[in-house]
Amino acid sequence: MNTILKIKNQISKNPIILYMKGSPQFPSCGFSAKAVQILLNLQVKFYHIDILENDDIRKELPKFSNWPTFPQLWVDGELIGGSDIMFELFKNGKLKKIINHSIKKNIS
C-alpha cells in the first residue's frame, strides 16, 4: 500500500488520531507532550502514530496535510492542527466541542 493510501486509511478508521513524535506514555518532544496532555485533560480516547517509527508517514503526511510540522491532530478526517492550535482551541472550549461532536457522531 502506498503511504498516502495508508495515511488516508488511518485517518478514516480512527475518528481521533494524533501523529506525534513518540508515544502518549513517552513523547519525544515537548510539542507532542503538550498535545497528549490536552487530549488526556479532555479524557478522550485517541489513536496515535509515532512518526519517528514510521519514516514514510513522517515524510509524506506534511505533503498530504499541507501542514509542515508535528504533532498533527485529526478529528473525523479533518486536520485540526498542531499543539499550539490545539491549546488555543482547548482554552476557548472549541476543542472539547469538536471532540464531543466526533464522539456523538461515531457512537450513532
PDB file of C-alpha atoms in Angstrom:
ATOM      1  CA  MET A   1       0.000   0.000   0.000  1.00  0.00           C
ATOM      2  CA  ASN A   2       1.424   3.386  -0.836  1.00  0.00           C
ATOM      3  CA  THR A   3       1.977   5.810   2.018  1.00  0.00           C
ATOM      4  CA  ILE A   4      -0.787   8.284   1.117  1.00  0.00           C
ATOM      5  CA  LEU A   5      -3.330   5.448   0.999  1.00  0.00           C
ATOM      6  CA  LYS A   6      -2.025   4.211   4.337  1.00  0.00           C
ATOM      7  CA  ILE A   7      -2.461   7.691   5.858  1.00  0.00           C
ATOM      8  CA  LYS A   8      -5.969   8.050   4.405  1.00  0.00           C
ATOM      9  CA  ASN A   9      -6.857   4.636   5.798  1.00  0.00           C
ATOM     10  CA  GLN A  10      -5.536   5.517   9.281  1.00  0.00           C
ATOM     11  CA  ILE A  11      -7.436   8.805   9.305  1.00  0.00           C
ATOM     12  CA  SER A  12     -10.688   7.229   8.110  1.00  0.00           C
ATOM     13  CA  LYS A  13     -10.563   4.312  10.581  1.00  0.00           C
ATOM     14  CA  ASN A  14      -9.676   6.413  13.632  1.00  0.00           C
ATOM     15  CA  PRO A  15     -12.024   9.295  14.461  1.00  0.00           C
ATOM     16  CA  ILE A  16      -9.374  10.934  16.668  1.00  0.00           C
ATOM     17  CA  ILE A  17      -5.775  10.376  15.642  1.00  0.00           C
ATOM     18  CA  LEU A  18      -2.601  12.126  16.719  1.00  0.00           C
ATOM     19  CA  TYR A  19       0.506  11.894  14.575  1.00  0.00           C
ATOM     20  CA  MET A  20       3.269  12.583  17.040  1.00  0.00           C
ATOM     21  CA  LYS A  21       6.877  12.034  17.994  1.00  0.00           C
ATOM     22  CA  GLY A  22       6.986   9.154  20.461  1.00  0.00           C
ATOM     23  CA  SER A  23       4.004   7.697  22.271  1.00  0.00           C
ATOM     24  CA  PRO A  24       1.476   9.136  24.729  1.00  0.00           C
ATOM     25  CA  GLN A  25       3.408   7.411  27.531  1.00  0.00           C
ATOM     26  CA  PHE A  26       6.787   8.624  26.246  1.00  0.00           C
ATOM     27  CA  PRO A  27       6.507  11.692  23.999  1.00  0.00           C
ATOM     28  CA  SER A  28       9.777  12.504  22.246  1.00  0.00           C
ATOM     29  CA  CYS A  29       9.293  16.264  22.044  1.00  0.00           C
ATOM     30  CA  GLY A  30       7.645  18.998  24.057  1.00  0.00           C
ATOM     31  CA  PHE A  31       5.052  19.758  21.395  1.00  0.00           C
ATOM     32  CA  SER A  32       3.894  16.139  21.297  1.00  0.00           C
ATOM     33  CA  ALA A  33       3.824  16.066  25.114  1.00  0.00           C
ATOM     34  CA  LYS A  34       1.661  19.206  25.122  1.00  0.00           C
ATOM     35  CA  ALA A  35      -0.756  17.693  22.579  1.00  0.00           C
ATOM     36  CA  VAL A  36      -1.074  14.483  24.598  1.00  0.00           C
ATOM     37  CA  GLN A  37      -1.707  16.409  27.820  1.00  0.00           C
ATOM     38  CA  ILE A  38      -4.511  18.362  26.158  1.00  0.00           C
ATOM     39  CA  LEU A  39      -6.199  15.172  24.948  1.00  0.00           C
ATOM     40  CA  LEU A  40      -5.721  13.475  28.312  1.00  0.00           C
ATOM     41  CA  ASN A  41      -7.209  16.510  30.036  1.00  0.00           C
ATOM     42  CA  LEU A  42     -10.267  16.124  27.801  1.00  0.00           C
ATOM     43  CA  GLN A  43     -10.365  12.438  28.802  1.00  0.00           C
ATOM     44  CA  VAL A  44     -10.668  11.324  25.204  1.00  0.00           C
ATOM     45  CA  LYS A  45      -9.561   8.047  23.695  1.00  0.00           C
ATOM     46  CA  PHE A  46      -7.348   8.609  20.698  1.00  0.00           C
ATOM     47  CA  TYR A  47      -5.192   6.622  18.371  1.00  0.00           C
ATOM     48  CA  HIS A  48      -1.612   7.684  17.823  1.00  0.00           C
ATOM     49  CA  ILE A  49       1.089   7.095  15.247  1.00  0.00           C
ATOM     50  CA  ASP A  50       4.727   7.561  16.204  1.00  0.00           C
ATOM     51  CA  ILE A  51       6.216   9.267  13.165  1.00  0.00           C
ATOM     52  CA  LEU A  52       9.725   8.521  14.424  1.00  0.00           C
ATOM     53  CA  GLU A  53       8.992   4.829  13.870  1.00  0.00           C
ATOM     54  CA  ASN A  54       7.178   5.438  10.573  1.00  0.00           C
ATOM     55  CA  ASP A  55       9.592   7.306   8.349  1.00  0.00           C
ATOM     56  CA  ASP A  56       7.321   7.043   5.310  1.00  0.00           C
ATOM     57  CA  ILE A  57       4.478   8.772   7.174  1.00  0.00           C
ATOM     58  CA  ARG A  58       6.846  11.385   8.619  1.00  0.00           C
ATOM     59  CA  LYS A  59       7.902  12.293   5.073  1.00  0.00           C
ATOM     60  CA  GLU A  60       4.527  12.118   3.305  1.00  0.00           C
ATOM     61  CA  LEU A  61       1.985  13.387   5.850  1.00  0.00           C
ATOM     62  CA  PRO A  62       3.168  17.038   5.678  1.00  0.00           C
ATOM     63  CA  LYS A  63       2.642  16.963   1.903  1.00  0.00           C
ATOM     64  CA  PHE A  64      -0.784  15.342   2.237  1.00  0.00           C
ATOM     65  CA  SER A  65      -1.961  17.646   5.024  1.00  0.00           C
ATOM     66  CA  ASN A  66      -0.218  20.778   3.770  1.00  0.00           C
ATOM     67  CA  TRP A  67       0.988  21.159   7.366  1.00  0.00           C
ATOM     68  CA  PRO A  68       4.782  21.009   7.811  1.00  0.00           C
ATOM     69  CA  THR A  69       5.169  20.121  11.481  1.00  0.00           C
ATOM     70  CA  PHE A  70       4.257  17.521  14.088  1.00  0.00           C
ATOM     71  CA  PRO A  71       2.214  16.737  16.045  1.00  0.00           C
ATOM     72  CA  GLN A  72      -0.881  16.757  13.878  1.00  0.00           C
ATOM     73  CA  LEU A  73      -4.315  16.137  15.357  1.00  0.00           C
ATOM     74  CA  TRP A  74      -7.007  14.825  13.018  1.00  0.00           C
ATOM     75  CA  VAL A  75     -10.658  14.563  14.042  1.00  0.00           C
ATOM     76  CA  ASP A  76     -13.211  12.929  11.759  1.00  0.00           C
ATOM     77  CA  GLY A  77     -10.880  13.138   8.793  1.00  0.00           C
ATOM     78  CA  GLU A  78     -10.080  16.820   9.224  1.00  0.00           C
ATOM     79  CA  LEU A  79      -6.790  18.307  10.308  1.00  0.00           C
ATOM     80  CA  ILE A  80      -7.242  20.345  13.480  1.00  0.00           C
ATOM     81  CA  GLY A  81      -3.603  21.424  13.733  1.00  0.00           C
ATOM     82  CA  GLY A  82      -0.567  21.166  15.942  1.00  0.00           C
ATOM     83  CA  SER A  83      -0.109  21.636  19.666  1.00  0.00           C
ATOM     84  CA  ASP A  84      -0.345  25.458  19.611  1.00  0.00           C
ATOM     85  CA  ILE A  85      -3.662  25.418  17.753  1.00  0.00           C
ATOM     86  CA  MET A  86      -4.868  22.584  19.975  1.00  0.00           C
ATOM     87  CA  PHE A  87      -4.000  24.658  23.031  1.00  0.00           C
ATOM     88  CA  GLU A  88      -5.869  27.727  21.750  1.00  0.00           C
ATOM     89  CA  LEU A  89      -8.914  25.617  20.895  1.00  0.00           C
ATOM     90  CA  PHE A  90      -8.671  23.917  24.289  1.00  0.00           C
ATOM     91  CA  LYS A  91      -8.509  27.248  26.128  1.00  0.00           C
ATOM     92  CA  ASN A  92     -11.566  28.659  24.413  1.00  0.00           C
ATOM     93  CA  GLY A  93     -13.573  25.421  24.713  1.00  0.00           C
ATOM     94  CA  LYS A  94     -13.791  24.724  20.982  1.00  0.00           C
ATOM     95  CA  LEU A  95     -11.626  21.598  21.042  1.00  0.00           C
ATOM     96  CA  LYS A  96     -13.948  19.973  23.578  1.00  0.00           C
ATOM     97  CA  LYS A  97     -16.915  20.753  21.304  1.00  0.00           C
ATOM     98  CA  ILE A  98     -15.126  19.324  18.266  1.00  0.00           C
ATOM     99  CA  ILE A  99     -14.227  16.144  20.167  1.00  0.00           C
ATOM    100  CA  ASN A 100     -17.673  15.766  21.737  1.00  0.00           C
ATOM    101  CA  HIS A 101     -19.269  16.153  18.314  1.00  0.00           C
ATOM    102  CA  SER A 102     -16.951  13.450  16.969  1.00  0.00           C
ATOM    103  CA  ILE A 103     -17.746  11.083  19.825  1.00  0.00           C
ATOM    104  CA  LYS A 104     -21.513  11.560  19.402  1.00  0.00           C
ATOM    105  CA  LYS A 105     -21.233  11.157  15.636  1.00  0.00           C
ATOM    106  CA  ASN A 106     -19.229   7.940  15.905  1.00  0.00           C
ATOM    107  CA  ILE A 107     -21.460   6.369  18.546  1.00  0.00           C
ATOM    108  CA  SER A 108     -24.528   6.725  16.313  1.00  0.00           C
TER     109      SER A 108
END
